[in-house]
Coordinates of C-alpha atoms in Angstrom, one line a residue:
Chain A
X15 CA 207.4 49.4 85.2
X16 CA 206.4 51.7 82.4
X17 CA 204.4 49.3 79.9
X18 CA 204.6 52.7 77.1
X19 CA 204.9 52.1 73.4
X20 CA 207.9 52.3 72.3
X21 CA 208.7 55.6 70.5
X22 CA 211.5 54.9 67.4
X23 CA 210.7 54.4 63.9
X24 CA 213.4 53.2 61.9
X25 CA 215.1 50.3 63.3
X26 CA 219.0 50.4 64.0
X27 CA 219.7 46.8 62.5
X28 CA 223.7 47.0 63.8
X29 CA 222.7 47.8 67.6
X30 CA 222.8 43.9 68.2
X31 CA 226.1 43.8 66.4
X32 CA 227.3 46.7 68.6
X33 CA 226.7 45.2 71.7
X34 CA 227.8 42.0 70.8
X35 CA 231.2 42.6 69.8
X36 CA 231.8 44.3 73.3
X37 CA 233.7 41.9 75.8
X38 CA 231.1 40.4 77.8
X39 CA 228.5 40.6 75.3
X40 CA 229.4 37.9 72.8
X41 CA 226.3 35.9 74.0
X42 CA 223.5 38.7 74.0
X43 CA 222.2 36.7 71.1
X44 CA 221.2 33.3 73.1
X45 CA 218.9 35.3 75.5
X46 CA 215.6 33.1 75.0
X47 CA 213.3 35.8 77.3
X48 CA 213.6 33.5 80.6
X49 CA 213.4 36.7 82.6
X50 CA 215.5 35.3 85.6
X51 CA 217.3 38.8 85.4
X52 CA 214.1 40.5 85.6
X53 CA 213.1 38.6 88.5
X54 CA 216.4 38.7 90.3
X55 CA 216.9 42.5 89.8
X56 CA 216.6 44.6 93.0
X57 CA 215.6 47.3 91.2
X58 CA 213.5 46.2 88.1
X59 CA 210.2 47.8 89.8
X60 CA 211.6 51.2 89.0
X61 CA 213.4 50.4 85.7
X62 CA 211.1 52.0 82.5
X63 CA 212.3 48.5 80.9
X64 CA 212.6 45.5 82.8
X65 CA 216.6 43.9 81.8
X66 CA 214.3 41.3 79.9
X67 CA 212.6 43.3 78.0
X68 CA 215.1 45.4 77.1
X69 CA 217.4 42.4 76.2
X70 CA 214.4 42.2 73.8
X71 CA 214.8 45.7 72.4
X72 CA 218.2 45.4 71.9
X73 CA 217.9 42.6 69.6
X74 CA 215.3 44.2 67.7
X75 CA 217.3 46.9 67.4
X76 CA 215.3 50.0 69.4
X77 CA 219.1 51.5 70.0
X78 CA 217.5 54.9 70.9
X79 CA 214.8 53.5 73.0
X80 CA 217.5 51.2 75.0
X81 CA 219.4 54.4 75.2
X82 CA 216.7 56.7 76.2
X83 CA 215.7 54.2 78.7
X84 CA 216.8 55.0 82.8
X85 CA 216.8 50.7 83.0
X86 CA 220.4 50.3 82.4
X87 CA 221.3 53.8 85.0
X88 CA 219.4 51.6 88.2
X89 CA 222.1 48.5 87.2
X90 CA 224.0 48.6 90.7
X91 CA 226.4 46.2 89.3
X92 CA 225.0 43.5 91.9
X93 CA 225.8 40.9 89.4
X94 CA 223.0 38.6 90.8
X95 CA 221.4 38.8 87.0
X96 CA 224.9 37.4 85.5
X97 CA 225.5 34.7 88.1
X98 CA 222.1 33.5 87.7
X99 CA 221.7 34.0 83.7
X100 CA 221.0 30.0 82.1
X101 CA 222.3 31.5 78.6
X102 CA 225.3 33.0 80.6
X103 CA 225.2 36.4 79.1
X104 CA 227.7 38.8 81.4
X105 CA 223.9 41.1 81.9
X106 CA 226.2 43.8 84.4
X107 CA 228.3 44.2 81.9
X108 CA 226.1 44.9 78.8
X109 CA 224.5 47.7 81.6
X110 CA 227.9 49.5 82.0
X111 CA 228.7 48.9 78.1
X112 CA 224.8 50.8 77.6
X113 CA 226.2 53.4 80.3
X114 CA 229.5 54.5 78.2
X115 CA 227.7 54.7 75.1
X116 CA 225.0 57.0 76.3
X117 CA 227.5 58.9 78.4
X118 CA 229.3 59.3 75.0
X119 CA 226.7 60.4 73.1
X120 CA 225.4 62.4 75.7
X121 CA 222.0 60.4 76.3
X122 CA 222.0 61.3 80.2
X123 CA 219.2 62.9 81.4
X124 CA 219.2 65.5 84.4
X125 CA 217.2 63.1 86.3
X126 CA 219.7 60.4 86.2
X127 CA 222.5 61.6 88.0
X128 CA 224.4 58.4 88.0
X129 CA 226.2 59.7 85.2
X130 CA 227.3 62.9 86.9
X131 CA 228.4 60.8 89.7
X132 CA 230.6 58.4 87.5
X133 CA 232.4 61.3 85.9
X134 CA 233.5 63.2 89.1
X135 CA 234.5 59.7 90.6
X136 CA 236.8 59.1 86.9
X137 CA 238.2 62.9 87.2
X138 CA 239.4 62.4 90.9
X139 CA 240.8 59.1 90.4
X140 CA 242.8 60.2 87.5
X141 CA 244.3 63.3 89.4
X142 CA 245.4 61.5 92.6
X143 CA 245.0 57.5 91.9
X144 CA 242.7 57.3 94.6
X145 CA 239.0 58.0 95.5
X146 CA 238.4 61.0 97.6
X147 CA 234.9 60.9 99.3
X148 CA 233.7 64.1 100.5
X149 CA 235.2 66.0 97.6
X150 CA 233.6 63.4 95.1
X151 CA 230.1 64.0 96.7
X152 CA 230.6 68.0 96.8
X153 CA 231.7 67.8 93.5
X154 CA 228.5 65.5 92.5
X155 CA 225.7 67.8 94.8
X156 CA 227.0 71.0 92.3
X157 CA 226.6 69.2 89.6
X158 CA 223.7 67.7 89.9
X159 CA 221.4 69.7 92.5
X160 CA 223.6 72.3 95.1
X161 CA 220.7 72.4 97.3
X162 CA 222.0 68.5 98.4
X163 CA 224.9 70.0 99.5
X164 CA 222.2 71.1 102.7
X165 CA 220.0 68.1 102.6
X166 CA 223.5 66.3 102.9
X167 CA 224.8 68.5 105.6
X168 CA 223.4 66.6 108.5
X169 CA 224.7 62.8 107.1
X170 CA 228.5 64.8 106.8
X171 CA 228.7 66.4 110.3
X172 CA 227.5 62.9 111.4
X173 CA 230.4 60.8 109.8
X174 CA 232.9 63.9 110.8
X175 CA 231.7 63.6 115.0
X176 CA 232.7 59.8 114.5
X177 CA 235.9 60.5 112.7
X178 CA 234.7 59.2 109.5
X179 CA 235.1 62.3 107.4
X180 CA 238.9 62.4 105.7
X181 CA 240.1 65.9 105.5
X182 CA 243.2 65.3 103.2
X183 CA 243.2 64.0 99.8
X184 CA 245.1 60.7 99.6
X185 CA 247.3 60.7 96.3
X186 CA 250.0 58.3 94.9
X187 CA 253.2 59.3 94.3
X188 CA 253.3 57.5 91.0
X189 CA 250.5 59.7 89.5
X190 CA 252.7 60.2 86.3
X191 CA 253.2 56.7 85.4
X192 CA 249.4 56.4 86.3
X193 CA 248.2 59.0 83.7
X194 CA 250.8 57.2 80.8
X195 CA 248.9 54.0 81.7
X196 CA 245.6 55.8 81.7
X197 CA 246.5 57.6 78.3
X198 CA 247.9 54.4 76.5
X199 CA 244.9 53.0 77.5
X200 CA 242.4 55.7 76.2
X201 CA 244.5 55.6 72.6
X202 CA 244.0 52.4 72.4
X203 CA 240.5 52.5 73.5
X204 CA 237.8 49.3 72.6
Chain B
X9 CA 250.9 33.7 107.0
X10 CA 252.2 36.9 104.9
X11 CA 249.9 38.6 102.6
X12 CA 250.2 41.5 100.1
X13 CA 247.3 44.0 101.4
X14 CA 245.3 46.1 98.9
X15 CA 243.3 48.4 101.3
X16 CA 241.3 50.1 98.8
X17 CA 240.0 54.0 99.3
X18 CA 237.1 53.3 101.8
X19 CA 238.8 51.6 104.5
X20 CA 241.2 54.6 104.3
X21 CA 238.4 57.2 104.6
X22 CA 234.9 56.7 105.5
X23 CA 235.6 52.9 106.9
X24 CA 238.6 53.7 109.0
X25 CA 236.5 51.6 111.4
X26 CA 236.8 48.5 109.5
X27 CA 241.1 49.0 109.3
X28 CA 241.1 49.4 112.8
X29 CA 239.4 46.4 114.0
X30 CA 241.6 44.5 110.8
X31 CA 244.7 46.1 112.8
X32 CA 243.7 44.8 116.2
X33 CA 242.8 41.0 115.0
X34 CA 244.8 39.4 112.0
X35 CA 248.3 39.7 113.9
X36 CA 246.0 37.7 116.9
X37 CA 245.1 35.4 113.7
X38 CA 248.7 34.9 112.8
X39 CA 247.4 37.0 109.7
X40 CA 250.4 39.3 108.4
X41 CA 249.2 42.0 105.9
X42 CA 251.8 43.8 104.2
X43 CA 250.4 47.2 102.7
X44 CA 251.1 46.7 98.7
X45 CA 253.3 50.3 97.6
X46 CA 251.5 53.0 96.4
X47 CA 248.4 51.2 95.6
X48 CA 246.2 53.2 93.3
X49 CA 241.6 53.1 93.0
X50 CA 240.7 49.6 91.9
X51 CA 237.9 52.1 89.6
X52 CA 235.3 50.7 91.4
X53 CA 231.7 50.5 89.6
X54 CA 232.1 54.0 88.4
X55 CA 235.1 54.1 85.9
X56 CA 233.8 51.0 84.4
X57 CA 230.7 53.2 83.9
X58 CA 232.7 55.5 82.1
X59 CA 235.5 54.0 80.2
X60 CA 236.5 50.1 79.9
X61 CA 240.0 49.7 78.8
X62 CA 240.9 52.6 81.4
X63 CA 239.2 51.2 84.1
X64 CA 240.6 47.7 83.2
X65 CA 244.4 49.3 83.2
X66 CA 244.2 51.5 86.5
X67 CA 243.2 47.7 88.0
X68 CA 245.8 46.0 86.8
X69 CA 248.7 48.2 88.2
X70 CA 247.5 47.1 91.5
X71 CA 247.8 43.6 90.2
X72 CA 251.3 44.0 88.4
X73 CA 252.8 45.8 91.2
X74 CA 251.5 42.7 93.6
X75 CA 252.8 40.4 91.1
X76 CA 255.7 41.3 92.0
X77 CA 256.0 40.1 95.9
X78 CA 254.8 36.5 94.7
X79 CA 251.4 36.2 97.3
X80 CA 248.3 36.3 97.2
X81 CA 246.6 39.6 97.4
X82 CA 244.2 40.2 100.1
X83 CA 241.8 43.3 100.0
X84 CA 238.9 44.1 102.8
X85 CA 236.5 45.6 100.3
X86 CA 233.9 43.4 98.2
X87 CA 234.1 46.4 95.7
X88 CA 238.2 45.9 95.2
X89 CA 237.5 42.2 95.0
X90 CA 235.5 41.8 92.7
X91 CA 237.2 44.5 90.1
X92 CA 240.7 43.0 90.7
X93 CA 239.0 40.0 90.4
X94 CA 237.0 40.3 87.0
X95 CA 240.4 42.3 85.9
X96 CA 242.1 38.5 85.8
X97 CA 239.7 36.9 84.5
X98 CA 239.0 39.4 81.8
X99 CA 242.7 39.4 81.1
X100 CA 243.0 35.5 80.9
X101 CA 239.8 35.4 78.6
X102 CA 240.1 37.8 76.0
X103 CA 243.8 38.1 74.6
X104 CA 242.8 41.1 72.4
X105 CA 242.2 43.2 75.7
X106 CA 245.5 41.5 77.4
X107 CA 247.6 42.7 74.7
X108 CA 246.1 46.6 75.3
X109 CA 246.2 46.0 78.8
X110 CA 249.8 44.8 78.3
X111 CA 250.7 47.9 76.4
X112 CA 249.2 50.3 78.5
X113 CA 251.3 49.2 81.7
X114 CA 254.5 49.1 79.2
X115 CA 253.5 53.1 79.3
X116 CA 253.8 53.0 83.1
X117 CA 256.7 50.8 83.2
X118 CA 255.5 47.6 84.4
X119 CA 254.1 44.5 83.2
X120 CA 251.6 41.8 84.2
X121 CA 251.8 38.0 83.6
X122 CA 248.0 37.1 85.1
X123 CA 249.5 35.3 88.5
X124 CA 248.4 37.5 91.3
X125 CA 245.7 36.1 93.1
X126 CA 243.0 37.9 94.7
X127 CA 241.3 36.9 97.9
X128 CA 238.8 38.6 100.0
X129 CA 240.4 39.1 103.7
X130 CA 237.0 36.7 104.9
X131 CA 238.1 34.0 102.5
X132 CA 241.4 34.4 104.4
X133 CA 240.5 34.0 107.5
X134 CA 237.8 31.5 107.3
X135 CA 240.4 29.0 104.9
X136 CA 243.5 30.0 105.6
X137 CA 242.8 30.5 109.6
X138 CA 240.0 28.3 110.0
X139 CA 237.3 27.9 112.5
X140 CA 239.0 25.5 114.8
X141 CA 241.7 27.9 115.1
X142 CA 239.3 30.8 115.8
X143 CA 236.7 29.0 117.9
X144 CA 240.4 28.3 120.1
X145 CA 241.2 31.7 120.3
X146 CA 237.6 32.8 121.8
X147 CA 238.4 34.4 125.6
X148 CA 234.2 35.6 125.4
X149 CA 231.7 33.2 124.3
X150 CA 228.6 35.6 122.9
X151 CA 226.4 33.5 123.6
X152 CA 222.9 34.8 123.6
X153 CA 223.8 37.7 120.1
X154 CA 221.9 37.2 117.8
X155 CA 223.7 38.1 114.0
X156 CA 222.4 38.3 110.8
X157 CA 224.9 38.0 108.6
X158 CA 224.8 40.7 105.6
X159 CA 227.2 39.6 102.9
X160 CA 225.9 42.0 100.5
X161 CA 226.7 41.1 96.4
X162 CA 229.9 41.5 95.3
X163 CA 231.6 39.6 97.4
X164 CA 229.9 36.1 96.3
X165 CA 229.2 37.0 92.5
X166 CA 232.7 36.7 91.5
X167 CA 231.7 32.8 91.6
X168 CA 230.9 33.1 88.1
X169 CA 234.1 34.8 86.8
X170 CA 236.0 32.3 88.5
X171 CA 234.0 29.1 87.6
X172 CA 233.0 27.5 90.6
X173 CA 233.8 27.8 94.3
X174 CA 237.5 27.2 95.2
X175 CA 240.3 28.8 97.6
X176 CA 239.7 31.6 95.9
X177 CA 236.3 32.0 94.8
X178 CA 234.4 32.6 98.8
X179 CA 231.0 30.8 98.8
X180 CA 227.9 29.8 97.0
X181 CA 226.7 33.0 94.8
X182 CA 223.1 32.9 96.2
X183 CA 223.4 31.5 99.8
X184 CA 226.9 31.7 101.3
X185 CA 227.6 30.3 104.3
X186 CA 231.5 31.1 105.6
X187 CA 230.5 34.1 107.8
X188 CA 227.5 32.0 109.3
X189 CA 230.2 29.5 110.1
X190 CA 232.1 32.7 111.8
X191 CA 229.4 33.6 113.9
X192 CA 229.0 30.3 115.4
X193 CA 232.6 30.2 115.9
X194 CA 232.2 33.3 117.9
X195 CA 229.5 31.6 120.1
X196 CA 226.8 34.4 119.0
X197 CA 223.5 32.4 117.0
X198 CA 223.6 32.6 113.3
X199 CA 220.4 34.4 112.2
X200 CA 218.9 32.9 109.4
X201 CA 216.7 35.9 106.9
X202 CA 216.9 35.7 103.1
X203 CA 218.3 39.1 102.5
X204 CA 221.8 38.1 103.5
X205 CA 222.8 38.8 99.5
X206 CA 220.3 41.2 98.1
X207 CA 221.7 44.3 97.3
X208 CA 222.2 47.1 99.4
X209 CA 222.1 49.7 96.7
X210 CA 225.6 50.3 96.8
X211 CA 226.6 53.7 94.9
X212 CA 222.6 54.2 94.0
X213 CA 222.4 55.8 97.4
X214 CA 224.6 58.6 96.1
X215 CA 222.3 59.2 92.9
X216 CA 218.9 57.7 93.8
X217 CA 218.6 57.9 96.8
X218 CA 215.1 57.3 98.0
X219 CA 215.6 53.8 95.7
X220 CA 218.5 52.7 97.7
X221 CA 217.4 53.5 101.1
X222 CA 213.9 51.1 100.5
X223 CA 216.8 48.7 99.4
X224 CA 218.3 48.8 102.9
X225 CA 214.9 49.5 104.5
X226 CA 214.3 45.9 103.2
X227 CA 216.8 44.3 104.4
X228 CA 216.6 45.8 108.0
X229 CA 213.5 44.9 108.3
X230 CA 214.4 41.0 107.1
X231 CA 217.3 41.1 109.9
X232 CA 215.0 42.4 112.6
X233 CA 212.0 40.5 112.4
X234 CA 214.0 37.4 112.7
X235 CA 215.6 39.0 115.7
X236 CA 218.8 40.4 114.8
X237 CA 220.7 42.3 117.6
X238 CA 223.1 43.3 114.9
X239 CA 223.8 42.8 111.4
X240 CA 227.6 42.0 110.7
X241 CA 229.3 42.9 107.4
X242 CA 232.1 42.5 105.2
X243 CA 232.0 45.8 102.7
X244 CA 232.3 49.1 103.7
X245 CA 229.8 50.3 101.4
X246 CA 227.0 48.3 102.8
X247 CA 228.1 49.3 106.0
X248 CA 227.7 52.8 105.4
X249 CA 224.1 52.5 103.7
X250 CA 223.0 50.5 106.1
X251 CA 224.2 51.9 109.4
X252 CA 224.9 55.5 108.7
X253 CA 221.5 56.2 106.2
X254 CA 219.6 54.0 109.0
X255 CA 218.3 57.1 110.6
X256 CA 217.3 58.5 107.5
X257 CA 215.6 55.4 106.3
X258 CA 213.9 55.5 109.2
X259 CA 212.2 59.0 108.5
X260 CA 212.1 58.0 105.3
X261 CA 209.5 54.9 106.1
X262 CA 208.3 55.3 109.4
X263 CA 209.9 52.4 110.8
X264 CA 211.7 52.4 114.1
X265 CA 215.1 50.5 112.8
X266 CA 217.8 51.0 115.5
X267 CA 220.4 47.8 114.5
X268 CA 224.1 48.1 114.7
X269 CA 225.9 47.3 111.8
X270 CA 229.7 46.3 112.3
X271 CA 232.0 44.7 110.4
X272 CA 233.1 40.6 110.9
X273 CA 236.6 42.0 112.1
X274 CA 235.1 43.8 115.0
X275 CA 232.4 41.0 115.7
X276 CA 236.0 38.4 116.3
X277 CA 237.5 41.3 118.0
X278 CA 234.6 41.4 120.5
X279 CA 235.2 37.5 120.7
X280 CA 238.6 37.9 121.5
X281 CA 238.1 40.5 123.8
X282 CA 239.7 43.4 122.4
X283 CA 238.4 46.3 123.6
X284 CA 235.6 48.5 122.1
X285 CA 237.9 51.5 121.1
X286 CA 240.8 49.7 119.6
X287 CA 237.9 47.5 117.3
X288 CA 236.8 51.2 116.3
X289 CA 233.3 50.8 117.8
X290 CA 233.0 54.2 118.5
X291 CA 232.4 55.7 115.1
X292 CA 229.4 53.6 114.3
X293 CA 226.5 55.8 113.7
X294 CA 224.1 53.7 115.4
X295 CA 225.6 52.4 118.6
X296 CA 225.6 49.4 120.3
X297 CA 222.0 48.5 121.7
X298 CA 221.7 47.9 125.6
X299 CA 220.3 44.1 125.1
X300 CA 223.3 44.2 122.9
X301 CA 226.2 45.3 125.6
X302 CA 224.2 43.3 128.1
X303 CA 225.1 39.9 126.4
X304 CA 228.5 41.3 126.3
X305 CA 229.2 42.2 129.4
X306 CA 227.6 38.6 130.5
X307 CA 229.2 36.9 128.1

């Protein structure tokens, strides 16, 4: 964990209010700094912010600092922080509420690719209703770093010997009705 | 027993082992799974990543179209679970986000009421089948394998969106104990480790890799020196870190790792004698040990 000072001056005094008017994170507020999450996370050791502390920083209003952090990009939604939470705060779900607002305002870094990842995953899904692996990993490595596509090459081959590799794209027929639910939904966006 | 079956995009793809060892033992079960039409992504962890009310709507066709057939609906994947899962519960608990939710499936022509509900196909088999049933239907003891089980996260964290462990909800958050029960239904020994719910990594092992491979390093390592022959699963994610990145977590750490990792469908299809192809055996990446087909072909 990176102990560093933290960097902003002026403190955001609505961040708190931000968060907690998301559903999920009515409760943010209770947190009393048990640091169960912290101790339950599988990957708080390479978090610059433990979930505690940053729980910390939200509520004193470091927005840029939570948002500039790579804590809430490690979250891999494992809930174990959430089931576990004595103040019952929905933790998982602040993470991916932290990851849509610095996807939105463009906070992610090179270096966290999770981002990159989550968007190719959203523009398949939107074009055929269903998750297509291998192109979603393609589409990920040339995004991200094309010289995975030959570090990768080995893992594919592997899946395709054993028959594990799909060739054909698996789409729903409904994909229209899909994309009005999709864009109702965005208009009317929370 | 007739079920709605939500698949999700895995089992269709990169788990295709898992749906055939599903195929070959729920009708032995008495299990029928009836594939819910033109099922669409469940979003996974990555759309909620991205957009909330989206993610939240492209969920709750699945669940409006199931509503529709009047049954439960059973999915194989802990990912799909717990989204459709959280989807209901979301839209039970906050009526500002049902009404959008409501709208949005107006724009796709259908409409959701909050009654469809969501089961993972181990809840099913352990409740709705039971062990007395399955321990009856046992033609090969495996007596002698030794089977950590792996439940991985998502399947027992729900717990807390549904409020305490019921018919629906499948097991104590932090130690579950229905695919223990499983394995000793099966004859094979129950091997107890603590890493049976710490996370594989899931999705990290796309983006982070090196984080998510000492992840499953971890828990390999917990299964084998308590003398796992195999681990046995119940998500196809965690099957795929664990047994298709095993050789690279190997190189990765040194370490000499060479478990099987197969789903629970294919460890009762073993038990029931189905044979090795038809369980889709074949296509794990690391194959079935010789201590391991030694107890089998003893058993």
């Amino acid at each position: 964990m990176n102990t560093h000072k933290l960097k902003q001056k002026a403190i955001d005094k609505d961040f708190l209010d931000e968060i907690a008017h998301l559903p999920g994170g009515e409760r943010i507020i209770d947190c009393f700094q048990c640091g169960t999450c912290s101790g339950s996370c599988p990957t708080a050791h390479v978090m610059d912010h433990t979930p505690r502390r940053l729980f910390a920083m939200v509520k004193a209003g470091f927005r840029e600092d939570v948002l500039n952090s790579n804590t809430y990009w490690y979250c891999t939604s494992c809930y174990i922080c959430t089931v576990r939470c004595p103040r019952q705060i929905k933790i998982t779900d602040v993470m991916y509420a932290l990851k849509r607002i610095a996807l939105k305002e463009r906070y992610v870094r090179r270096k966290n690719a999770a981002g990159a990842f989550y968007s190719s995953f959203v523009d398949i899904v939107e074009r055929d209703g269903r998750s297509f692996e291998p192109e979603l990993m393609v589409r990920f490595m040339l995004k991200t770093d094309p010289t995975l596509l030959l570090k990768n090459a080995v893992l594919g081959l592997k899946l395709m010997k054993h028959g594990r590799l799909p060739i054909r794209r698996n789409r729903i027929k409904a994909r229209n009705e899909l994309r009005a639910i999709i864009r109702k939904a965005k208009s009317e966006s929370l | 027993m007739k079920y709605t079956y939500y698949p999700g995009c895995s089992v269709k793809a990169t788990a295709n082992l898992y749906q055939e060892s599903i195929d070959s033992v729920t009708p032995l079960l008495g299990i029928e799974l009836e594939e819910l039409e033109d099922w669409n992504c469940c979003g996974a962890t990555a759309y909620m990543s991205v957009r909330e009310l989206m993610s939240f709507a492209i969920s709750a066709r699945n669940l409006a179209l199931a509503e529709k057939h009047h049954r439960d609906i059973v999915t194989p994947c802990s990912a799909c679970y717990l989204v459709l899962k959280k989807t209901n519960q979301y839209f039970a608990d906050y009526p500002n986000l049902r009404k959008k939710l409501g709208q949005a499936l107006e724009a796709g022509g259908l409409s959701y009421s909050g009654n469809t509900r969501v089961r993972h196909i181990l809840n099913v088999i352990v409740n709705d089948v039971g062990m007395e049933k399955i321990a009856g239907l046992v033609k090969k003891k495996l007596k002698g394998l030794n089977v950590a089980p792996y439940y991985g996260c998502q399947i027992v964290r729900p717990h807390y969106y549904g409020c305490g462990a019921d018919e629906e909800n499948i097991d104590d958050p932090d130690n579950p104990v229905s695919m223990d029960r499983l394995i000793e239904a099966t004859g094979a020994t129950c091997v107890k480790y603590s890493m049976k719910t710490k996370c594989c990594g899931s999705s990290l092992m796309g983006t982070e890799e090196k984080q998510a491979m000492k992840l499953c390093m971890e828990i390999l390592a917990d299964a084998e020196s308590n003398g796992a022959h195999c681990i046995v699963t119940i998500c196809p994610l965690c099957q795929m870190n664990l047994d298709v990145y095993q050789s690279k977590v190997n190189r990765l750490f040194g370490t000499k790792f060479n478990i099987p990792v197969i789903y629970f469908t294919q460890l009762i299809g073993l038990a029931l004698d189905r044979p090795a192809k038809e369980l889709g055996l074949g296509r794990l990446a690391v194959k079935m040990t010789r201590p391991m087909k030694q107890i089998l072909q003893g058993a």
